[in-house]
Structure formats: C-alpha cells, structure tokens
mmCIF file of C-alpha atoms in Angstrom:
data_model
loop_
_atom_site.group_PDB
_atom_site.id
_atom_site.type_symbol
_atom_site.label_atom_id
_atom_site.label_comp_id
_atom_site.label_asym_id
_atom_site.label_seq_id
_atom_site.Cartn_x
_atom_site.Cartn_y
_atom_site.Cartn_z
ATOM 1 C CA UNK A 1 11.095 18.778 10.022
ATOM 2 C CA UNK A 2 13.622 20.098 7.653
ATOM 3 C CA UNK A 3 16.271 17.872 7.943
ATOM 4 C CA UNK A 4 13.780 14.379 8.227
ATOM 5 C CA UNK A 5 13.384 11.818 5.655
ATOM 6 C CA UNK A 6 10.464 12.719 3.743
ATOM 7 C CA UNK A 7 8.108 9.632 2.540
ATOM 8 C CA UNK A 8 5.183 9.668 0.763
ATOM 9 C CA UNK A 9 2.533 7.134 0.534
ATOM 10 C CA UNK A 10 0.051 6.321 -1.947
ATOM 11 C CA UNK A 11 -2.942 4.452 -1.747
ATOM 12 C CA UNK A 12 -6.303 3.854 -3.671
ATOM 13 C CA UNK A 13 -8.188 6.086 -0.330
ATOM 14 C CA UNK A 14 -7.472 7.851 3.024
ATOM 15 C CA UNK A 15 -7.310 3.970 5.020
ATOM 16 C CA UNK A 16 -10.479 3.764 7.457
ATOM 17 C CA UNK A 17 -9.197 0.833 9.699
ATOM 18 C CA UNK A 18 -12.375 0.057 11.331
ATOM 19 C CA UNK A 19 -13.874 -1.162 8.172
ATOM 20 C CA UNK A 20 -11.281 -3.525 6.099
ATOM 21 C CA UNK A 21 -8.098 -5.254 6.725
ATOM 22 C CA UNK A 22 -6.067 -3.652 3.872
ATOM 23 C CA UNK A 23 -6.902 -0.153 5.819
ATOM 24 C CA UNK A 24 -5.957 -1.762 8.799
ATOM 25 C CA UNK A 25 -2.475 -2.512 7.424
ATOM 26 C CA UNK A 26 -2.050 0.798 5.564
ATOM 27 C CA UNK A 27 -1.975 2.493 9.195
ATOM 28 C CA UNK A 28 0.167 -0.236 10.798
ATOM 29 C CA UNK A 29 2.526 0.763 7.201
ATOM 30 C CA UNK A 30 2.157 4.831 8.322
ATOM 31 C CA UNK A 31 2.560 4.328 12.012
ATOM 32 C CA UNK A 32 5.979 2.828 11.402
ATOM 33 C CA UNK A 33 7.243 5.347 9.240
ATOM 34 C CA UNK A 34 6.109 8.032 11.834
ATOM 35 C CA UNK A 35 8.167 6.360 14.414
ATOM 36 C CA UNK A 36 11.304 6.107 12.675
ATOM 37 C CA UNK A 37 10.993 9.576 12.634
ATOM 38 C CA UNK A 38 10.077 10.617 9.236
ATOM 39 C CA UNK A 39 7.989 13.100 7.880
ATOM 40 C CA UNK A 40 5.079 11.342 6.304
ATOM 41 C CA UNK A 41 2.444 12.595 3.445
ATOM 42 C CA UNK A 42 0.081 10.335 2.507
ATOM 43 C CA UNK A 43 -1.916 10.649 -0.767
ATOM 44 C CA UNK A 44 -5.101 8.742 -1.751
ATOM 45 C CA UNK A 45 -5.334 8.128 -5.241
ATOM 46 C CA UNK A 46 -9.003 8.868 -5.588
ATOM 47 C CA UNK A 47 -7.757 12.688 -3.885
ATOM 48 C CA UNK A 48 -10.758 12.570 -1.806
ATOM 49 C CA UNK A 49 -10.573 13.688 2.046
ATOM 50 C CA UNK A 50 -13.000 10.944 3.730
ATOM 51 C CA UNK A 51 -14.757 12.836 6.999
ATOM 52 C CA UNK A 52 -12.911 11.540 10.327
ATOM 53 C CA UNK A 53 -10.375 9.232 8.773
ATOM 54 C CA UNK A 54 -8.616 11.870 7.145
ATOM 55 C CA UNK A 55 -8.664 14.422 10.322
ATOM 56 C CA UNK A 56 -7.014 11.008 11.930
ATOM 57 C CA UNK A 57 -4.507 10.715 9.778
ATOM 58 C CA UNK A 58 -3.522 14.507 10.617
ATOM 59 C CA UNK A 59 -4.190 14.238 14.103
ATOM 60 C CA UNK A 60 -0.932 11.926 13.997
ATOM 61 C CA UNK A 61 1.027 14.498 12.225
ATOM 62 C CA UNK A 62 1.062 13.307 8.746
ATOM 63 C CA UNK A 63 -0.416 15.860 5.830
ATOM 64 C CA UNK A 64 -2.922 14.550 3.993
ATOM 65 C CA UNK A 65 -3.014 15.879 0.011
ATOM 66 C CA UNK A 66 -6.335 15.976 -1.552
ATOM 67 C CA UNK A 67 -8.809 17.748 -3.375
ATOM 68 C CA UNK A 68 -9.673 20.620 -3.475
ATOM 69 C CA UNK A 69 -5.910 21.523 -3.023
ATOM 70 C CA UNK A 70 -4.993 19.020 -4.872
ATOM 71 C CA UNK A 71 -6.042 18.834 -8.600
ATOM 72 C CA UNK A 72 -3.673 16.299 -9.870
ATOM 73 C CA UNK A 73 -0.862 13.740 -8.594
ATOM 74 C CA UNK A 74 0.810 15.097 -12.108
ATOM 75 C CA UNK A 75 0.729 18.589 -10.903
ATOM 76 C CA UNK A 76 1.570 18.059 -7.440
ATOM 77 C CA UNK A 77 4.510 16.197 -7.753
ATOM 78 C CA UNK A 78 5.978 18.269 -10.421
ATOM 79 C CA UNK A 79 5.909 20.857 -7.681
ATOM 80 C CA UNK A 80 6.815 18.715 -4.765
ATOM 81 C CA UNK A 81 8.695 15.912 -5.832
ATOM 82 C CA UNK A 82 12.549 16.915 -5.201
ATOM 83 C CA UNK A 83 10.736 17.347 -1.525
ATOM 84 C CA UNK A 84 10.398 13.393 -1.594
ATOM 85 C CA UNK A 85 13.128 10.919 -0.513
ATOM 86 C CA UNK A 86 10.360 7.716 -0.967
ATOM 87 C CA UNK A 87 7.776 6.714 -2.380
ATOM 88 C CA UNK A 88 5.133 3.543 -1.193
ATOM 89 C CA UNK A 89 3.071 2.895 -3.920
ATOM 90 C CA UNK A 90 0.110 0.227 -2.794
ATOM 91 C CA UNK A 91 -1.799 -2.059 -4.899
ATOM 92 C CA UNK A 92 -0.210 -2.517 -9.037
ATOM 93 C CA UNK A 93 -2.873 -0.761 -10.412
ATOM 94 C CA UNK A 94 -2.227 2.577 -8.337
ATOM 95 C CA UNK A 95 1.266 1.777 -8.699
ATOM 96 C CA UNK A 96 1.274 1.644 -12.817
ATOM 97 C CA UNK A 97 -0.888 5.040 -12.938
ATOM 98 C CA UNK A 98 1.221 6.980 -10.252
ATOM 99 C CA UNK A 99 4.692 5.877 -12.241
ATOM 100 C CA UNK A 100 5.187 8.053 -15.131
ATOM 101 C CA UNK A 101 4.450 11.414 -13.208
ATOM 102 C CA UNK A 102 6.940 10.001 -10.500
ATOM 103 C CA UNK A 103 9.536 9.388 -12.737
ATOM 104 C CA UNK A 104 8.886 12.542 -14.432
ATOM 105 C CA UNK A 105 9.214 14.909 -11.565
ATOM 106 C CA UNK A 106 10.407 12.765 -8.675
ATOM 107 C CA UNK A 107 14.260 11.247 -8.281
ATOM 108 C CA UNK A 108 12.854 9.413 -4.882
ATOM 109 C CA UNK A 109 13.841 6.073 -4.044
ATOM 110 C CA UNK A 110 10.074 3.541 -5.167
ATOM 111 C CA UNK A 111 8.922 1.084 -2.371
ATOM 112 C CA UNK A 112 5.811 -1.229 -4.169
ATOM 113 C CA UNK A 113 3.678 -2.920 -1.467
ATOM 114 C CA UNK A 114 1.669 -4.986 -3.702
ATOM 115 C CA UNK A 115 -0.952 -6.170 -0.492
ATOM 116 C CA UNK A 116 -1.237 -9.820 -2.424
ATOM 117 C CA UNK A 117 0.010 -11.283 -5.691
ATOM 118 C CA UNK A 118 -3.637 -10.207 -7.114
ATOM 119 C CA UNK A 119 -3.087 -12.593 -10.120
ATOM 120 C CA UNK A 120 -2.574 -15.755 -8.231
ATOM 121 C CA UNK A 121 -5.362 -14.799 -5.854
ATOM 122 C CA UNK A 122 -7.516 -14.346 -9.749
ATOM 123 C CA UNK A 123 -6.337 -17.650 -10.596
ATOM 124 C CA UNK A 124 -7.751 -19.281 -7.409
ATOM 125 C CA UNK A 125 -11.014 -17.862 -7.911
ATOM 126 C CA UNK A 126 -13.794 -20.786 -7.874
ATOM 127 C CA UNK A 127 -13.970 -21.845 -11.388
ATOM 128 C CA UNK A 128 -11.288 -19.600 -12.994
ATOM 129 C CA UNK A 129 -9.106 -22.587 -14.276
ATOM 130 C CA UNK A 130 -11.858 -23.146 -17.109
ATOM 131 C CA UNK A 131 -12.887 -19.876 -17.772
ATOM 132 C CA UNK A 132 -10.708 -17.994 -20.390
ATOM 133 C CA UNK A 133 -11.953 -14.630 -19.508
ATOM 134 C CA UNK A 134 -10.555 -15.285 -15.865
ATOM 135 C CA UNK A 135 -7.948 -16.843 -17.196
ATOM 136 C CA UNK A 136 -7.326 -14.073 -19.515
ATOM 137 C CA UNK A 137 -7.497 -11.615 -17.145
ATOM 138 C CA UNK A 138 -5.075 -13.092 -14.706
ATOM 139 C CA UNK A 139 -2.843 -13.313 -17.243
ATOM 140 C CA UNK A 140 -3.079 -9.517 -18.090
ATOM 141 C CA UNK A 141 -2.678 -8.577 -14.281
ATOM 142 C CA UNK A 142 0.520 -10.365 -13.777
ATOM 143 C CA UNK A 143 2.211 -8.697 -16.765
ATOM 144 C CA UNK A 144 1.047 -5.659 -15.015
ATOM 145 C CA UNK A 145 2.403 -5.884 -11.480
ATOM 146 C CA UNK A 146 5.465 -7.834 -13.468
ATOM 147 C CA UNK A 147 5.808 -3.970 -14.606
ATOM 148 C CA UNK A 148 5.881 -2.780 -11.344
ATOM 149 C CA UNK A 149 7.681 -4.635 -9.980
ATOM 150 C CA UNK A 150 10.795 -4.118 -12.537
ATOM 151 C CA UNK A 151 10.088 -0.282 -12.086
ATOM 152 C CA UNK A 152 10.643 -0.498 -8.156
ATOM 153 C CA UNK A 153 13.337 -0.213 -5.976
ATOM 154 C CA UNK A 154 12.230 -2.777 -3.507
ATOM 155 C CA UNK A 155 9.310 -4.606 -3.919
ATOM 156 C CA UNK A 156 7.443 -5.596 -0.820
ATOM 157 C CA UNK A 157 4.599 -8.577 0.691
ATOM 158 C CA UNK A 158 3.349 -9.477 3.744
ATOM 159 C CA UNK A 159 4.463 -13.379 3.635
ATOM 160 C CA UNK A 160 7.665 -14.605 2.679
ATOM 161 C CA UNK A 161 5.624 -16.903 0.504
ATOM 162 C CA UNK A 162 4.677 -14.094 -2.077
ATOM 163 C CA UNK A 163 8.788 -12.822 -1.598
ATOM 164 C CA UNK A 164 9.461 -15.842 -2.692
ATOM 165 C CA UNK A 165 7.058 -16.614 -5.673
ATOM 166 C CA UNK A 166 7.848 -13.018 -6.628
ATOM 167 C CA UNK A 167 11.644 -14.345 -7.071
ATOM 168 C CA UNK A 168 10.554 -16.922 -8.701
ATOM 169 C CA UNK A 169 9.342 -14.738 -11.407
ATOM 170 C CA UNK A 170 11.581 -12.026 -11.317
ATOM 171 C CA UNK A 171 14.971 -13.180 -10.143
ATOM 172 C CA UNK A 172 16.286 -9.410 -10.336
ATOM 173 C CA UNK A 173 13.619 -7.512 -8.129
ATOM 174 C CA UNK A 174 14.669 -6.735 -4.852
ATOM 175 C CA UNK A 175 11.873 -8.298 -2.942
ATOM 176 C CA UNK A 176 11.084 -8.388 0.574
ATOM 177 C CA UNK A 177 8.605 -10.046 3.341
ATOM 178 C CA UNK A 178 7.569 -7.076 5.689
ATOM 179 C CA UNK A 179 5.150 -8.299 8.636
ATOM 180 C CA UNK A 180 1.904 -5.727 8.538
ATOM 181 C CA UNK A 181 1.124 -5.671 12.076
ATOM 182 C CA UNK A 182 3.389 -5.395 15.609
ATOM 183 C CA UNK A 183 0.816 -5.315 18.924
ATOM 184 C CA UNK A 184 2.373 -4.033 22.151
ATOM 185 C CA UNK A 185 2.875 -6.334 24.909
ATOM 186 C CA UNK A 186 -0.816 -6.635 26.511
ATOM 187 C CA UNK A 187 -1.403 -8.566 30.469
ATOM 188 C CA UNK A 188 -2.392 -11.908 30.197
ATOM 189 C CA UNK A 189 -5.400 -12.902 32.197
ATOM 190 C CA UNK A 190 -4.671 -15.916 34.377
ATOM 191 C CA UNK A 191 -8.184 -17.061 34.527
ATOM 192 C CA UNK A 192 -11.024 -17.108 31.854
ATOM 193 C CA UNK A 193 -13.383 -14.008 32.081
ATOM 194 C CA UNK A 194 -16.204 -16.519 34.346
ATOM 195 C CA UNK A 195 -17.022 -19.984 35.178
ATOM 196 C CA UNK A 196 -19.568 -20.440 32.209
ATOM 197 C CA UNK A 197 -19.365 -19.402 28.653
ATOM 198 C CA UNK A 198 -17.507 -20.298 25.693
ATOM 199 C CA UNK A 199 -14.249 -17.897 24.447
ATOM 200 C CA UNK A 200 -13.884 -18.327 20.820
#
C-alpha cells in the first residue's frame, strides 16, 4: 500500500453501527474511503479497542490504533504523521483537542465532519431560549466549532442546509454537503409480503 493515499480518521470511539446512527454514518464515511482505494487508519479518541467492532473494522482492512499500543494521539502522530495525506476529524470537540498535535507533527490536508451544527441543535432544545445557561452554552459551542472550522481545509455536513448556514457564518470556509449513506440497488417486490397486515 505504499504508493496509496493514506487517510486517517478520528472519532470520539471505534463506530458500532448496530447501536446509533452517528456510528452508522462513521462506517458509511470509512467504507468510501476504502473504495477509492486508500489506505485507511482509523483512531478513536477515547484509544479504546471495543470487542467485535474493532476486529470489524480490521476485518475490512483498515488498522485500528489504540491502547495499549497507543499511549497518546500526541505521541503517535509525532511518529506517524508525515505517513498521513488526511485527516477526518468528527464532532468539534474531538476536532479542537486533536488540532494542536496535528499541526505540530502532521502537514496533512484537515477534513472536519462536524455530524450537526451542535449549537443550533443546543439552541432548539425545549426551553433553551429563556435559559441563560443554555443559552450560554450554545453560545460557547459555536465559537468553538467557529474554531474549527477556520482551522480546516474543508469543512463538511450531511445537508446542504448546515453548508449553507455554515457560509452564512463563515463566508471563507470551504464547506461542503456530503450525503452519509449510498444503498445498492435492492429488487423491488411487486406485491406486499400477504393479503393481511399492515407495512409501516
């Protein structure tokens, strides 16, 4: 795999797909880059191998850093990082705490994929408009993925609607709207299942 594209992606844990959406998309995210033909590393923030998701990750060919191998992203990339051409950060907070050793030890392009503008999602919460510690809170999340955001590359959501609120805010960041999920053709059943029943 010497002479692939090397990307590395960084998450809060090793995805388990069966058990929350934001897994579910992670994989879609790492199935993609393993068809383009890269080489693919994926590292979970919390550098904890979880039993059977991470052994699926590797059954699909992409290495899987973690603990007790692993000690530190710090250390890690300052050994590894001219082996990276990009980096997918997920989520701002993982983003903002994975930055400084990356930019440190790492001249790799930075992909963000924020999964959702987190502070407009805060400031939707039932009753958030009149409490200030919400409110306050909100507040203190956007300036944070407003960081990350001006520290990426390209900047990436699932629904043009984000991309565009995101350009709204930051006219400069390169911002895109990348579709999580692409299913294979399936066969279409010409007739329900019986005669009775309900399909919801």
């Amino acid at each position: 795999s010497g002479s692939k594209r090397v990307t590395l992606l960084i998450d809060h844990y090793v995805p388990e797909p069966d058990r929350d959406g934001g897994s579910r998309t992670i994989m879609a995210m790492l199935r993609a880059l393993l068809a383009t033909g890269r080489t693919v590393k994926f590292l979970p923030a919390n550098l904890r191998a979880s039993p059977g998701y991470t052994e699926a990750l590797q059954q699909l060919g992409i290495e899987v850093i973690h603990a007790p191998w692993c000690h530190s992203f710090a250390e890690w990339i300052s050994a590894h990082g001219a082996e990276i051409d990009e980096v997918i950060l997920c989520r701002p907070h993982e983003a903002q705490r994975h930055l400084s050793a990356l930019n440190a030890h790492c001249a790799a392009r930075i992909l963000f994929y924020g999964v959702d503008l987190h502070h407009a999602r805060m400031r939707r919460e039932p009753g958030a408009a009149q409490d200030m510690l919400k409110l306050a809170e909100a507040e203190r999340v956007e300036a944070l993925e407003r960081e990350v955001w001006r520290a990426a590359d390209v900047v990436m959501y699932l629904s043009e609607e984000e991309a565009a609120a995101v350009r709204a805010m930051e006219p400069d960041v390169d911002v895109r709207a990348i579709p999580a999920f692409a299913f294979p053709p399936a066969a279409m059943r010409t007739q329900p299942l019986g005669a009775n029943g309900i399909v919801f």
